[in-house]
PDB file of C-alpha atoms in Angstrom:
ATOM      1  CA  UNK V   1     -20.667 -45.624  10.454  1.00 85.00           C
ATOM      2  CA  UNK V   2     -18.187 -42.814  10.133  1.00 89.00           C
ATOM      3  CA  UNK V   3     -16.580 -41.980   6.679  1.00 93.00           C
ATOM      4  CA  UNK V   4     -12.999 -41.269   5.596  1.00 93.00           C
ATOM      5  CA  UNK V   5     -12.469 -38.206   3.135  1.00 89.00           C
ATOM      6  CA  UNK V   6      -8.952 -37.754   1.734  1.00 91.00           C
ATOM      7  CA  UNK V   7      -8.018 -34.963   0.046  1.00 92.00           C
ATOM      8  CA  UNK V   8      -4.969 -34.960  -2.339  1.00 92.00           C
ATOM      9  CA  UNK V   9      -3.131 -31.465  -3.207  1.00 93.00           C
ATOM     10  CA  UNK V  10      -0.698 -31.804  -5.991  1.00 90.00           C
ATOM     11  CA  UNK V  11       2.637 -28.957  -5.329  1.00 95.00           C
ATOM     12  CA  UNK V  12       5.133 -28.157  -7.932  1.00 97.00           C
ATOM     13  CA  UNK V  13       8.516 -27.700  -6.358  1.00 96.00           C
ATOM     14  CA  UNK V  14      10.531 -25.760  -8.472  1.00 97.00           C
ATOM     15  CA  UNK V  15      13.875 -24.536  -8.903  1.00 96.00           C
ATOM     16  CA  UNK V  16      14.334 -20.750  -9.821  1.00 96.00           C
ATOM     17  CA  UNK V  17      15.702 -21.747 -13.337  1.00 97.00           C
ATOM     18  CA  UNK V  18      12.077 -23.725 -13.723  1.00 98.00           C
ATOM     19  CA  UNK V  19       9.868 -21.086 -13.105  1.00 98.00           C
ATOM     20  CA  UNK V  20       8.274 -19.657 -16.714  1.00 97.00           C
ATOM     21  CA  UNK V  21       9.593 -15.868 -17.388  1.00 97.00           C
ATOM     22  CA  UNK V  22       6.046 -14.855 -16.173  1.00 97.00           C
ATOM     23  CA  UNK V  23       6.439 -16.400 -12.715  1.00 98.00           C
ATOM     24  CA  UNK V  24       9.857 -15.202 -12.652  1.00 98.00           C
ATOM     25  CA  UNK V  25       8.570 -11.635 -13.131  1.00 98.00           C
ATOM     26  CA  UNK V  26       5.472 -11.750 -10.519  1.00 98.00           C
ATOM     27  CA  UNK V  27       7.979 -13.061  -8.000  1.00 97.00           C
ATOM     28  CA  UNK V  28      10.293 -10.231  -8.649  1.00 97.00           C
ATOM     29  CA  UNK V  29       7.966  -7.756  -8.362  1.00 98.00           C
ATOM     30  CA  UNK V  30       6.467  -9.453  -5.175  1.00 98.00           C
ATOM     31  CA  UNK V  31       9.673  -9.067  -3.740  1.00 97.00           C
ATOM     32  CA  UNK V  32      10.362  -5.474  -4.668  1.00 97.00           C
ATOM     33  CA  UNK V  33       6.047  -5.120  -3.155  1.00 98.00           C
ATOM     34  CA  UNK V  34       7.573  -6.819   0.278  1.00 97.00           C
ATOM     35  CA  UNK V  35      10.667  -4.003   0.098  1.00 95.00           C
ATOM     36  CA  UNK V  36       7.603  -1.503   0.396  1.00 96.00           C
ATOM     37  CA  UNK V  37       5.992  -2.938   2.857  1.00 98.00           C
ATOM     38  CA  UNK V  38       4.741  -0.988   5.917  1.00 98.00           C
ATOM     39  CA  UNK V  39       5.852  -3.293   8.756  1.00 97.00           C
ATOM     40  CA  UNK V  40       7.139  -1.414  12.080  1.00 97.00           C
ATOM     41  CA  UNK V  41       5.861  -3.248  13.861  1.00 96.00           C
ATOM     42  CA  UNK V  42       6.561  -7.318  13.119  1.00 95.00           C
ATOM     43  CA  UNK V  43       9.264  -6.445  10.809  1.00 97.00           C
ATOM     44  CA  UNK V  44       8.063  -9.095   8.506  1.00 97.00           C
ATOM     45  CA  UNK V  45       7.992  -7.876   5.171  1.00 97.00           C
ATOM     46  CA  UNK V  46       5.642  -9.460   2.638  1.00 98.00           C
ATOM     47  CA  UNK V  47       4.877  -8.814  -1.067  1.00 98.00           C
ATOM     48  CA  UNK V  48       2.578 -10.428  -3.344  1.00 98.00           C
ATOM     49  CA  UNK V  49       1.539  -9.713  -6.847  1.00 98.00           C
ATOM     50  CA  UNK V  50      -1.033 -10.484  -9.426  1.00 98.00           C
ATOM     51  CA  UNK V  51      -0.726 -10.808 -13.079  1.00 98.00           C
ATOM     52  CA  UNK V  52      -3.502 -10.280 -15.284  1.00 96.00           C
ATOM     53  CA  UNK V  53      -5.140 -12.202 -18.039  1.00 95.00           C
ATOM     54  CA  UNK V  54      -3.549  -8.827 -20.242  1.00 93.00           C
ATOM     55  CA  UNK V  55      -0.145  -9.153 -19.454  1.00 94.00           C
ATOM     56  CA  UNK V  56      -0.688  -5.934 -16.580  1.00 94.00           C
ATOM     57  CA  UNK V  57       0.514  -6.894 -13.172  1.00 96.00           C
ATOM     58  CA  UNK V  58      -0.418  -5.708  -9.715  1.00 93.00           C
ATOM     59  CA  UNK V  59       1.342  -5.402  -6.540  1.00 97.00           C
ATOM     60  CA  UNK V  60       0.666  -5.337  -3.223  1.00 98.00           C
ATOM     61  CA  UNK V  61       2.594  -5.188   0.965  1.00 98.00           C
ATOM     62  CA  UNK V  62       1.356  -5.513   3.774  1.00 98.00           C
ATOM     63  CA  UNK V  63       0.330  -2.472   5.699  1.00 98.00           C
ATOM     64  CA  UNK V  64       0.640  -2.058   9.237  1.00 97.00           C
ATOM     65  CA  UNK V  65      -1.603  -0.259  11.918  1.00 96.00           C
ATOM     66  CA  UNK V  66      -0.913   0.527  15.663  1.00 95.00           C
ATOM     67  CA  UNK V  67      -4.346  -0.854  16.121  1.00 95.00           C
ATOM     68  CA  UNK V  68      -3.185  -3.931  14.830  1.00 86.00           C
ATOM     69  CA  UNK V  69      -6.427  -4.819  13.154  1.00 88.00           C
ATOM     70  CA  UNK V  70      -6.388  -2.353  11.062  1.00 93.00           C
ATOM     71  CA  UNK V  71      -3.523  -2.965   9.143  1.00 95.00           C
ATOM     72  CA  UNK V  72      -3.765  -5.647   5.877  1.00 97.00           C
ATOM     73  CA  UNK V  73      -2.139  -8.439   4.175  1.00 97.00           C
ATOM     74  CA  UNK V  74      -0.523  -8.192   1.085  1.00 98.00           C
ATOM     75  CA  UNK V  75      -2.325 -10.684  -1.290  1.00 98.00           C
ATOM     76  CA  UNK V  76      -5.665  -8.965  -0.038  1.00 98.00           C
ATOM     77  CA  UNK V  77      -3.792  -5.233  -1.001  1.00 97.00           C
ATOM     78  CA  UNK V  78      -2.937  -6.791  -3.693  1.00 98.00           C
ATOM     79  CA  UNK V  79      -6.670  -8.268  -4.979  1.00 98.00           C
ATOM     80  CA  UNK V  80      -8.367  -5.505  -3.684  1.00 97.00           C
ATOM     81  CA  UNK V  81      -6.122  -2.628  -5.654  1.00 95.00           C
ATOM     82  CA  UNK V  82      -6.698  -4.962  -8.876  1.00 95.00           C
ATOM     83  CA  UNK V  83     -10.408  -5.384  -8.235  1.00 96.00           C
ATOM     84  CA  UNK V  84     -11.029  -1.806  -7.844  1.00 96.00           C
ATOM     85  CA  UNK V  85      -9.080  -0.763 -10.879  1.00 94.00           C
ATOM     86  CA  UNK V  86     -10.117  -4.088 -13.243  1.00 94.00           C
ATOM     87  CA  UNK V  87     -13.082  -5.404 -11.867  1.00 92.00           C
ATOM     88  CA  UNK V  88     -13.673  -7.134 -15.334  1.00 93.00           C
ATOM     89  CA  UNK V  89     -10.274  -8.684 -15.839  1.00 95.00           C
ATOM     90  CA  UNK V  90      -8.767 -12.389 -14.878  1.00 97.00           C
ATOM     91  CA  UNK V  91      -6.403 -12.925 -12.951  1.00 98.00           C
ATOM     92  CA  UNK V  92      -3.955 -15.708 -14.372  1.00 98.00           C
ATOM     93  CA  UNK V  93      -1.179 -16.087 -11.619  1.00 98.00           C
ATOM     94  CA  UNK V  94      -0.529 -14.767  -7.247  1.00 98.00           C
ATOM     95  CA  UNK V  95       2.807 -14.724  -6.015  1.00 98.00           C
ATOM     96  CA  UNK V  96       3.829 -14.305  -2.652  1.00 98.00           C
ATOM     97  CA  UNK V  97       7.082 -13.959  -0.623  1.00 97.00           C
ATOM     98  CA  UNK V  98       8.150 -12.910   2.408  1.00 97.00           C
ATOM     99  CA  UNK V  99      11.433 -11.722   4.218  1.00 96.00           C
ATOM    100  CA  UNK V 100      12.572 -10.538   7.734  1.00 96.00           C
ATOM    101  CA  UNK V 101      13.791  -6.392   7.585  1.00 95.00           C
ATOM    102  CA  UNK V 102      17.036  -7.096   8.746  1.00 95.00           C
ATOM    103  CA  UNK V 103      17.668 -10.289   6.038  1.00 93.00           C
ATOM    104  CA  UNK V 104      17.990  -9.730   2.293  1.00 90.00           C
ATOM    105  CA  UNK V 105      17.095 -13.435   1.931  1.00 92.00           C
ATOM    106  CA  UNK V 106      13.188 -14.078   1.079  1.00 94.00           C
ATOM    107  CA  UNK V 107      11.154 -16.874   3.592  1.00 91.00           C
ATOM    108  CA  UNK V 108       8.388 -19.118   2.702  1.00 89.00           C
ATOM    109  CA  UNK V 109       5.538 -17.188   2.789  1.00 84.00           C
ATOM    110  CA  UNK V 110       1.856 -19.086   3.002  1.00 93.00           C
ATOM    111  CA  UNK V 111      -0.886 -16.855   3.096  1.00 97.00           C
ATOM    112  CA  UNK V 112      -2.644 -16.370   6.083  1.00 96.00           C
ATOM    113  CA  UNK V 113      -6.861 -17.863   6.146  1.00 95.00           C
ATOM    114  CA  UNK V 114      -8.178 -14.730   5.730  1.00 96.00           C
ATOM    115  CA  UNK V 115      -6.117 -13.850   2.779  1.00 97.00           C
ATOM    116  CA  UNK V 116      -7.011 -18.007   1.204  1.00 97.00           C
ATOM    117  CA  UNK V 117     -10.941 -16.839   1.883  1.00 97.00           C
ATOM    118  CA  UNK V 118     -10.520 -13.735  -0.472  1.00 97.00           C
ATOM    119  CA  UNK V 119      -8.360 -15.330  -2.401  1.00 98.00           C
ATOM    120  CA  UNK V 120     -11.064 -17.806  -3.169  1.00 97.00           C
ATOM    121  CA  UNK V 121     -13.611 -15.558  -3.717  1.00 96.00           C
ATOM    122  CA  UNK V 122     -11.680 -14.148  -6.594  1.00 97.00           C
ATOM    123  CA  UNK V 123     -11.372 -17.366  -8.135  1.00 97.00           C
ATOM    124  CA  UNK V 124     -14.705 -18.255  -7.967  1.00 95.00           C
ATOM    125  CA  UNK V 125     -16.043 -15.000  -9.180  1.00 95.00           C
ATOM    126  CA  UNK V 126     -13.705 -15.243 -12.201  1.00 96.00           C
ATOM    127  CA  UNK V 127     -14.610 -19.008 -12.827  1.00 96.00           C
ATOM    128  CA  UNK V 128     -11.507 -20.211 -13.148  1.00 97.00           C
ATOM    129  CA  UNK V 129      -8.360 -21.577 -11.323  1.00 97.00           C
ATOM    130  CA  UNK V 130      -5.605 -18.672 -10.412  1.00 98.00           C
ATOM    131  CA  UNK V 131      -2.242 -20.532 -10.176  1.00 98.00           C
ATOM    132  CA  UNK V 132      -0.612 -19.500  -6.948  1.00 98.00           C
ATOM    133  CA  UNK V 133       3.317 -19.486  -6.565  1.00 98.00           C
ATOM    134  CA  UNK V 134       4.896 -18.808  -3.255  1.00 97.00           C
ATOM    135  CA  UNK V 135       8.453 -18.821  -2.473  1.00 94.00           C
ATOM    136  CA  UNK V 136       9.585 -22.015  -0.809  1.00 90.00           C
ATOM    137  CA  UNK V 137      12.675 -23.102   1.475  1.00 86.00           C
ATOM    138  CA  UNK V 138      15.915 -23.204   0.178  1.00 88.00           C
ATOM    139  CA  UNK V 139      15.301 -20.636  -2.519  1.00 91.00           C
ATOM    140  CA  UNK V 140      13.115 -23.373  -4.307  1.00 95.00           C
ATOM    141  CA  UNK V 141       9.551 -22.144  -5.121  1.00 97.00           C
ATOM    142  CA  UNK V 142       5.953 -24.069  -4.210  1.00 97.00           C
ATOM    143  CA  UNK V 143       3.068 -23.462  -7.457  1.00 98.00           C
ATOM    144  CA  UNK V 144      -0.428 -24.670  -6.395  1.00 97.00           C
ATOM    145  CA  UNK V 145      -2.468 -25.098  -9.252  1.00 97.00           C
ATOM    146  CA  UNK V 146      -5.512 -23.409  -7.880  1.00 97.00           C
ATOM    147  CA  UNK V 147      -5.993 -21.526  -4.629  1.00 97.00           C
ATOM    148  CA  UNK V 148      -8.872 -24.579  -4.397  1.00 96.00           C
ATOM    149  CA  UNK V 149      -5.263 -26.341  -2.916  1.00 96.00           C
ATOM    150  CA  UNK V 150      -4.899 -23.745  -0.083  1.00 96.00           C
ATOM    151  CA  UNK V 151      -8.426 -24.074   1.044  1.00 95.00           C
ATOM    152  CA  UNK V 152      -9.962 -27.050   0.046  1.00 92.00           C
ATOM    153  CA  UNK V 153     -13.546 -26.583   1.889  1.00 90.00           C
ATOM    154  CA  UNK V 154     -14.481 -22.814   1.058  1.00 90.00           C
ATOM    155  CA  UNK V 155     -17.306 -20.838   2.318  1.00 90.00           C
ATOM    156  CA  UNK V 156     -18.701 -19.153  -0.871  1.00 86.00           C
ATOM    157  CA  UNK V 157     -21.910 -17.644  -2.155  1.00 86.00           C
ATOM    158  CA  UNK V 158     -23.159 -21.233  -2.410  1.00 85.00           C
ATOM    159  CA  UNK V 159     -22.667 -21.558   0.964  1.00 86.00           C
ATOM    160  CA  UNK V 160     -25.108 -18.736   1.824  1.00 89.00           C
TER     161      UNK V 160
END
């Protein structure tokens, strides 16, 4: 007889005034990453950072490519710029945002699956939970306690 399995994701919805001043400053510098993003192409600008278990942050925007699988997201520019400079170091807290070119106002942005996979992966190599905050509607702001709440069944080394 079949089975039910429900999962329950607990989101913080937060007003900008509620965010710590460490969220406040990842999400400021993920939107001054999506300002230097490389988008001719969608127009769809997208910034992310990383801050580190030392205080250093990382930043990252997606790149675009005429052979449009070639180009990258920003939370993987973002992981794989901090991995290659601090392969040792935790990562305490990923924010994300988003905004059309031609708008100065920032979207919801909810990273893509491919970006959630890697995303994982870093948070399972590290062995702990990396607090994710992406901007919401409305100006309001979405933290997810783990990136385990993005992708709740992950394909990992365990898996292999």
């Amino acid at each position: 007889m079949a089975s039910e399995l429900n999962i329950n994701i607990s989101i913080d919805v937060l007003e900008p005034n509620e965010l710590t001043d460490q969220e406040r400053k990842a999400m400021d510098l993920a939107q001054q990453a999506a300002s230097d993003a490389y988008a001719p192409y969608s127009n769809f600008l997208v910034g992310a950072a990383l801050v580190l278990e030392d205080g250093t942050m990382f930043k990252g925007s997606n790149q675009e490519n005429a052979a449009y699988p070639s180009g990258l997201c920003a939370e993987r520019t973002a992981l794989f710029a901090f991995s290659a400079h601090h392969p040792n170091e935790k990562i305490k807290l990923l924010a994300v945002t988003a905004r059309r070119r031609e708008d100065a106002s920032f979207l919801p942005a909810m990273p893509c699956g491919a970006c959630r996979q890697v995303m994982a992966e870093y948070e399972h190599k590290q062995g702990e939970v990396i607090p994710v905050l992406l901007q919401g509607p409305d100006g309001n702001f979405y933290r997810f306690k783990s990136v385990a709440d993005l992708l709740p069944f992950q394909f990992n080394r365990e898996s292999l």
